[in-house]
PDB file of C-alpha atoms in Angstrom:
ATOM      1  CA  MET X 321     -80.515  60.155 144.438  1.00 51.00           C
ATOM      2  CA  ARG X 322     -80.398  63.635 146.226  1.00 55.00           C
ATOM      3  CA  LYS X 323     -78.071  66.368 144.789  1.00 56.00           C
ATOM      4  CA  LEU X 324     -76.081  68.369 147.281  1.00 56.00           C
ATOM      5  CA  VAL X 325     -75.938  72.234 146.863  1.00 56.00           C
ATOM      6  CA  ARG X 326     -72.894  73.870 148.441  1.00 63.00           C
ATOM      7  CA  ARG X 327     -73.513  77.157 150.217  1.00 66.00           C
ATOM      8  CA  PRO X 328     -71.268  80.099 149.245  1.00 66.00           C
ATOM      9  CA  SER X 329     -68.679  81.083 151.751  1.00 66.00           C
ATOM     10  CA  PRO X 330     -68.889  84.422 153.621  1.00 66.00           C
ATOM     11  CA  ALA X 331     -65.874  85.698 151.692  1.00 66.00           C
ATOM     12  CA  MET X 332     -67.630  84.987 148.391  1.00 70.00           C
ATOM     13  CA  ILE X 333     -70.742  86.858 149.593  1.00 70.00           C
ATOM     14  CA  VAL X 334     -68.694  89.947 150.589  1.00 64.00           C
ATOM     15  CA  ALA X 335     -66.868  89.944 147.257  1.00 70.00           C
ATOM     16  CA  CYS X 336     -70.146  89.771 145.333  1.00 70.00           C
ATOM     17  CA  ILE X 337     -71.657  92.641 147.320  1.00 74.00           C
ATOM     18  CA  ALA X 338     -68.550  94.792 146.716  1.00 69.00           C
ATOM     19  CA  LEU X 339     -68.752  94.057 143.004  1.00 68.00           C
ATOM     20  CA  LEU X 340     -72.415  95.085 142.838  1.00 69.00           C
ATOM     21  CA  VAL X 341     -71.714  98.346 144.690  1.00 63.00           C
ATOM     22  CA  ALA X 342     -68.835  99.201 142.377  1.00 64.00           C
ATOM     23  CA  LEU X 343     -70.867  98.488 139.243  1.00 63.00           C
ATOM     24  CA  GLY X 344     -73.840 100.399 140.547  1.00 60.00           C
ATOM     25  CA  GLY X 345     -71.770 103.489 141.394  1.00 53.00           C
ATOM     26  CA  THR X 346     -70.135 103.550 137.948  1.00 49.00           C
ATOM     27  CA  GLY X 347     -73.488 103.337 136.264  1.00 48.00           C
ATOM     28  CA  VAL X 348     -74.857 106.221 138.272  1.00 47.00           C
ATOM     29  CA  ALA X 349     -71.860 108.381 137.503  1.00 48.00           C
ATOM     30  CA  ALA X 350     -72.084 107.585 133.805  1.00 45.00           C
ATOM     31  CA  VAL X 351     -75.731 108.490 133.406  1.00 46.00           C
ATOM     32  CA  SER X 352     -76.109 111.297 135.961  1.00 55.00           C
ATOM     33  CA  ALA X 353     -76.254 114.826 134.518  1.00 63.00           C
ATOM     34  CA  LEU X 354     -74.229 117.731 135.964  1.00 69.00           C
ATOM     35  CA  ALA X 355     -76.157 120.008 138.226  1.00 73.00           C
ATOM     36  CA  PRO X 356     -76.830 123.520 136.902  1.00 75.00           C
ATOM     37  CA  ASN X 357     -74.050 126.066 137.644  1.00 71.00           C
ATOM     38  CA  SER X 358     -71.869 123.287 139.054  1.00 71.00           C
ATOM     39  CA  VAL X 359     -68.893 123.858 136.664  1.00 73.00           C
ATOM     40  CA  GLY X 360     -66.833 127.005 137.206  1.00 71.00           C
ATOM     41  CA  THR X 361     -63.304 128.283 136.684  1.00 71.00           C
ATOM     42  CA  LEU X 362     -61.993 125.924 139.344  1.00 71.00           C
ATOM     43  CA  GLN X 363     -63.301 122.861 137.463  1.00 70.00           C
ATOM     44  CA  LEU X 364     -61.670 123.884 134.150  1.00 72.00           C
ATOM     45  CA  LYS X 365     -58.013 123.261 133.637  1.00 77.00           C
ATOM     46  CA  ASN X 366     -55.818 125.651 131.655  1.00 78.00           C
ATOM     47  CA  GLY X 367     -56.364 125.354 127.895  1.00 72.00           C
ATOM     48  CA  ALA X 368     -59.511 123.244 128.284  1.00 72.00           C
ATOM     49  CA  VAL X 369     -61.620 125.619 126.136  1.00 75.00           C
ATOM     50  CA  SER X 370     -60.129 125.821 122.623  1.00 75.00           C
ATOM     51  CA  ASN X 371     -61.271 127.656 119.489  1.00 76.00           C
ATOM     52  CA  ALA X 372     -62.856 124.497 118.115  1.00 75.00           C
ATOM     53  CA  LYS X 373     -65.049 124.154 121.225  1.00 74.00           C
ATOM     54  CA  ILE X 374     -66.431 127.730 121.044  1.00 79.00           C
ATOM     55  CA  LYS X 375     -69.630 128.107 119.050  1.00 78.00           C
ATOM     56  CA  ASN X 376     -69.489 130.489 116.088  1.00 80.00           C
ATOM     57  CA  ASN X 377     -70.613 134.023 116.997  1.00 76.00           C
ATOM     58  CA  ALA X 378     -70.848 132.978 120.651  1.00 74.00           C
ATOM     59  CA  ILE X 379     -68.509 135.784 121.763  1.00 79.00           C
ATOM     60  CA  ASN X 380     -69.845 139.291 121.171  1.00 78.00           C
ATOM     61  CA  SER X 381     -69.215 142.768 122.548  1.00 75.00           C
ATOM     62  CA  SER X 382     -71.000 142.006 125.805  1.00 76.00           C
ATOM     63  CA  LYS X 383     -68.594 139.102 126.445  1.00 76.00           C
ATOM     64  CA  VAL X 384     -65.429 141.197 125.903  1.00 79.00           C
ATOM     65  CA  GLN X 385     -64.074 143.445 128.617  1.00 83.00           C
ATOM     66  CA  ASN X 386     -63.897 147.087 127.577  1.00 82.00           C
ATOM     67  CA  ARG X 387     -60.432 148.290 126.517  1.00 77.00           C
ATOM     68  CA  SER X 388     -59.009 144.798 126.929  1.00 79.00           C
ATOM     69  CA  LEU X 389     -58.142 144.116 123.246  1.00 81.00           C
ATOM     70  CA  LEU X 390     -54.868 145.232 121.628  1.00 82.00           C
ATOM     71  CA  SER X 391     -54.155 146.331 118.068  1.00 78.00           C
ATOM     72  CA  ALA X 392     -52.361 143.003 117.555  1.00 79.00           C
ATOM     73  CA  ASP X 393     -55.716 141.223 118.069  1.00 76.00           C
ATOM     74  CA  PHE X 394     -57.098 142.716 114.836  1.00 79.00           C
ATOM     75  CA  ALA X 395     -56.279 141.861 111.239  1.00 83.00           C
ATOM     76  CA  PRO X 396     -54.236 144.410 109.254  1.00 83.00           C
ATOM     77  CA  GLY X 397     -56.400 147.239 107.928  1.00 78.00           C
ATOM     78  CA  GLN X 398     -59.236 146.661 110.393  1.00 81.00           C
ATOM     79  CA  LEU X 399     -58.398 149.589 112.639  1.00 80.00           C
ATOM     80  CA  PRO X 400     -58.526 153.082 111.066  1.00 82.00           C
ATOM     81  CA  ALA X 401     -55.439 155.252 111.391  1.00 81.00           C
ATOM     82  CA  GLY X 402     -55.647 158.031 113.915  1.00 81.00           C
ATOM     83  CA  PRO X 403     -54.985 161.708 113.184  1.00 87.00           C
ATOM     84  CA  THR X 404     -51.422 162.885 112.683  1.00 87.00           C
ATOM     85  CA  GLY X 405     -49.897 163.952 115.942  1.00 87.00           C
ATOM     86  CA  PRO X 406     -47.983 167.180 116.515  1.00 89.00           C
ATOM     87  CA  GLN X 407     -44.412 167.384 115.317  1.00 88.00           C
ATOM     88  CA  GLY X 408     -41.925 166.503 117.979  1.00 87.00           C
ATOM     89  CA  PRO X 409     -38.903 168.584 118.886  1.00 90.00           C
ATOM     90  CA  ALA X 410     -35.849 168.428 116.655  1.00 87.00           C
ATOM     91  CA  GLY X 411     -33.262 165.914 117.739  1.00 87.00           C
ATOM     92  CA  PRO X 412     -29.603 166.700 118.266  1.00 90.00           C
ATOM     93  CA  ALA X 413     -27.433 167.184 115.218  1.00 87.00           C
ATOM     94  CA  GLY X 414     -25.680 164.052 114.052  1.00 87.00           C
ATOM     95  CA  PRO X 415     -21.960 163.791 113.401  1.00 89.00           C
ATOM     96  CA  ALA X 416     -20.601 165.234 110.190  1.00 86.00           C
ATOM     97  CA  GLY X 417     -20.343 162.737 107.373  1.00 82.00           C
ATOM     98  CA  PRO X 418     -17.197 162.068 105.374  1.00 84.00           C
ATOM     99  CA  ALA X 419     -16.250 164.484 102.640  1.00 78.00           C
ATOM    100  CA  GLY X 420     -17.545 163.548  99.218  1.00 69.00           C
ATOM    101  CA  PRO X 421     -15.383 163.118  96.139  1.00 71.00           C
ATOM    102  CA  ALA X 422     -14.145 166.218  94.376  1.00 68.00           C
ATOM    103  CA  GLY X 423     -16.501 167.412  91.678  1.00 64.00           C
ATOM    104  CA  GLN X 424     -15.568 167.271  88.044  1.00 66.00           C
ATOM    105  CA  ILE X 425     -16.434 169.857  85.392  1.00 68.00           C
ATOM    106  CA  SER X 426     -16.841 168.652  81.859  1.00 70.00           C
ATOM    107  CA  ASN X 427     -17.846 170.195  78.552  1.00 87.00           C
ATOM    108  CA  VAL X 428     -15.803 173.383  79.090  1.00 91.00           C
ATOM    109  CA  THR X 429     -15.909 175.769  76.163  1.00 93.00           C
ATOM    110  CA  VAL X 430     -13.650 178.831  75.710  1.00 95.00           C
ATOM    111  CA  ARG X 431     -15.664 181.763  74.387  1.00 96.00           C
ATOM    112  CA  GLN X 432     -13.949 184.987  73.444  1.00 96.00           C
ATOM    113  CA  GLY X 433     -14.506 188.530  72.306  1.00 97.00           C
ATOM    114  CA  SER X 434     -12.114 191.244  71.106  1.00 97.00           C
ATOM    115  CA  VAL X 435     -11.941 195.015  70.736  1.00 97.00           C
ATOM    116  CA  ASP X 436      -9.417 197.216  68.957  1.00 96.00           C
ATOM    117  CA  VAL X 437      -7.771 199.799  71.191  1.00 94.00           C
ATOM    118  CA  PRO X 438      -6.198 202.739  69.295  1.00 90.00           C
ATOM    119  CA  GLY X 439      -2.666 203.782  70.122  1.00 82.00           C
ATOM    120  CA  SER X 440      -1.611 207.300  71.061  1.00 71.00           C
ATOM    121  CA  SER X 441       0.203 209.235  68.369  1.00 63.00           C
ATOM    122  CA  ALA X 442       2.419 210.894  70.920  1.00 61.00           C
ATOM    123  CA  ASP X 443       2.878 210.524  74.637  1.00 59.00           C
ATOM    124  CA  LYS X 444       2.689 213.288  77.164  1.00 60.00           C
ATOM    125  CA  PRO X 445       5.975 214.616  78.353  1.00 56.00           C
ATOM    126  CA  THR X 446       5.647 212.514  81.476  1.00 58.00           C
ATOM    127  CA  PRO X 447       5.559 208.768  80.654  1.00 58.00           C
ATOM    128  CA  ASN X 448       2.498 206.610  81.285  1.00 55.00           C
ATOM    129  CA  THR X 449       0.028 209.491  81.352  1.00 63.00           C
ATOM    130  CA  PHE X 450      -1.851 209.065  78.083  1.00 77.00           C
ATOM    131  CA  TRP X 451      -3.840 205.819  77.889  1.00 84.00           C
ATOM    132  CA  VAL X 452      -6.592 204.841  75.461  1.00 88.00           C
ATOM    133  CA  THR X 453      -9.030 202.259  76.862  1.00 93.00           C
ATOM    134  CA  ARG X 454     -11.799 200.094  75.439  1.00 96.00           C
ATOM    135  CA  SER X 455     -14.055 197.433  77.045  1.00 97.00           C
ATOM    136  CA  VAL X 456     -15.332 194.083  75.807  1.00 97.00           C
ATOM    137  CA  THR X 457     -17.988 191.687  77.170  1.00 97.00           C
ATOM    138  CA  VAL X 458     -18.315 187.943  76.593  1.00 97.00           C
ATOM    139  CA  SER X 459     -21.393 185.936  77.647  1.00 96.00           C
ATOM    140  CA  CYS X 460     -21.841 182.175  77.830  1.00 95.00           C
ATOM    141  CA  ASN X 461     -24.705 180.419  76.091  1.00 94.00           C
ATOM    142  CA  SER X 462     -28.072 180.216  77.879  1.00 91.00           C
ATOM    143  CA  ASN X 463     -27.403 176.652  79.057  1.00 91.00           C
ATOM    144  CA  GLU X 464     -23.876 177.442  80.308  1.00 92.00           C
ATOM    145  CA  LYS X 465     -22.217 179.019  83.343  1.00 93.00           C
ATOM    146  CA  ALA X 466     -18.999 181.021  83.461  1.00 95.00           C
ATOM    147  CA  ILE X 467     -16.286 179.788  85.815  1.00 92.00           C
ATOM    148  CA  SER X 468     -13.252 181.914  84.938  1.00 93.00           C
ATOM    149  CA  ALA X 469     -11.827 184.411  82.478  1.00 96.00           C
ATOM    150  CA  GLY X 470      -8.566 185.913  81.226  1.00 95.00           C
ATOM    151  CA  THR X 471      -7.307 188.583  78.828  1.00 96.00           C
ATOM    152  CA  GLY X 472      -4.647 188.974  76.188  1.00 95.00           C
ATOM    153  CA  TRP X 473      -3.274 191.357  73.518  1.00 95.00           C
ATOM    154  CA  SER X 474      -2.463 190.944  69.868  1.00 93.00           C
ATOM    155  CA  ALA X 475       1.088 192.250  70.494  1.00 89.00           C
ATOM    156  CA  ASP X 476       3.563 190.874  72.982  1.00 84.00           C
ATOM    157  CA  VAL X 477       6.677 192.978  73.022  1.00 81.00           C
ATOM    158  CA  ASP X 478       8.646 194.070  76.092  1.00 80.00           C
ATOM    159  CA  ASP X 479       8.611 197.817  75.391  1.00 78.00           C
ATOM    160  CA  LEU X 480       4.860 198.082  74.644  1.00 82.00           C
ATOM    161  CA  GLU X 481       2.629 199.296  77.457  1.00 85.00           C
ATOM    162  CA  LEU X 482      -0.560 197.267  77.076  1.00 90.00           C
ATOM    163  CA  ALA X 483      -2.580 196.571  80.241  1.00 92.00           C
ATOM    164  CA  THR X 484      -5.832 195.175  81.581  1.00 95.00           C
ATOM    165  CA  VAL X 485      -7.621 197.834  83.602  1.00 95.00           C
ATOM    166  CA  TYR X 486     -10.183 195.511  85.238  1.00 95.00           C
ATOM    167  CA  MET X 487     -12.125 192.255  84.888  1.00 96.00           C
ATOM    168  CA  LYS X 488     -15.467 191.535  86.563  1.00 96.00           C
ATOM    169  CA  PRO X 489     -18.084 188.782  86.273  1.00 96.00           C
ATOM    170  CA  ILE X 490     -21.613 189.292  85.027  1.00 96.00           C
ATOM    171  CA  ILE X 491     -23.956 187.888  87.673  1.00 95.00           C
ATOM    172  CA  ALA X 492     -27.604 187.123  86.880  1.00 94.00           C
ATOM    173  CA  SER X 493     -30.464 187.739  89.325  1.00 93.00           C
ATOM    174  CA  ASN X 494     -30.363 184.081  90.402  1.00 92.00           C
ATOM    175  CA  GLY X 495     -26.684 184.370  91.372  1.00 92.00           C
ATOM    176  CA  ILE X 496     -25.277 182.460  88.383  1.00 93.00           C
ATOM    177  CA  VAL X 497     -22.245 183.918  86.600  1.00 95.00           C
ATOM    178  CA  THR X 498     -23.183 184.151  82.935  1.00 95.00           C
ATOM    179  CA  GLY X 499     -20.163 185.977  81.523  1.00 96.00           C
ATOM    180  CA  TRP X 500     -17.362 188.490  82.098  1.00 97.00           C
ATOM    181  CA  THR X 501     -16.505 192.041  81.059  1.00 97.00           C
ATOM    182  CA  ALA X 502     -13.022 193.552  80.890  1.00 97.00           C
ATOM    183  CA  ARG X 503     -11.302 196.795  79.860  1.00 97.00           C
ATOM    184  CA  GLY X 504      -7.911 197.076  78.126  1.00 96.00           C
ATOM    185  CA  ALA X 505      -5.599 200.108  77.974  1.00 93.00           C
ATOM    186  CA  ASN X 506      -3.154 200.929  75.153  1.00 90.00           C
ATOM    187  CA  ASN X 507      -0.194 203.205  75.871  1.00 84.00           C
ATOM    188  CA  ALA X 508       2.197 201.530  73.490  1.00 78.00           C
ATOM    189  CA  ARG X 509       3.546 204.923  72.222  1.00 73.00           C
ATOM    190  CA  ASP X 510       3.997 203.375  68.794  1.00 77.00           C
ATOM    191  CA  GLY X 511       0.875 204.945  67.392  1.00 77.00           C
ATOM    192  CA  GLN X 512      -0.498 201.504  66.512  1.00 86.00           C
ATOM    193  CA  THR X 513      -3.886 199.970  67.282  1.00 91.00           C
ATOM    194  CA  HIS X 514      -3.688 196.753  69.273  1.00 94.00           C
ATOM    195  CA  THR X 515      -6.413 194.182  69.848  1.00 96.00           C
ATOM    196  CA  PHE X 516      -7.593 193.433  73.358  1.00 97.00           C
ATOM    197  CA  THR X 517      -9.204 189.949  73.790  1.00 97.00           C
ATOM    198  CA  LEU X 518     -11.302 188.549  76.648  1.00 97.00           C
ATOM    199  CA  TYR X 519     -11.421 184.770  77.104  1.00 97.00           C
ATOM    200  CA  VAL X 520     -14.255 183.215  79.196  1.00 97.00           C
ATOM    201  CA  LEU X 521     -14.441 179.582  80.310  1.00 95.00           C
ATOM    202  CA  CYS X 522     -18.044 178.354  80.024  1.00 95.00           C
ATOM    203  CA  TYR X 523     -19.327 174.939  81.076  1.00 91.00           C
ATOM    204  CA  SER X 524     -22.634 173.126  80.827  1.00 86.00           C
TER     205      SER X 524
END
């Protein structure tokens, strides 16, 4: 008994040819190598070349454009510091700051010295013309400064003429007041010697 073989239809033949062409083209594209110098900047999309895809030591000085790198591209301490530049002009004065708290002086010590001033045995015919004077000096300790001074007498009676002629500070070469000197005058007309005392306030 003869077997019958059915011929393929024209549509089947066209479909098979299209399939072979498609498979053949894919195979060629998969195995074909890129032509030399065929890939350029236009074929690379942004970010296509990452750090992981760059070979170690592949980029050297010849691959870097001169004066194109910034200081931020280098690790700290890699770039040496340049020489110190010239001093710029002074800026405008700023506003005055608030006043500070008032200073306080502590450890004040009163140091004193005295001198006896003789009295006149008899006054001149005209009052207040015969005075006997003596001076006294008081210095602070080496670690102290003098801030003020005053004087006084051993007698304090209304009809006695006892006076301070002058008081002046003792100023060291560095401008610090180290003590005071003063002179007292006795015209008490009682013939008595009275004590003149200088008091100096010293602080450290």
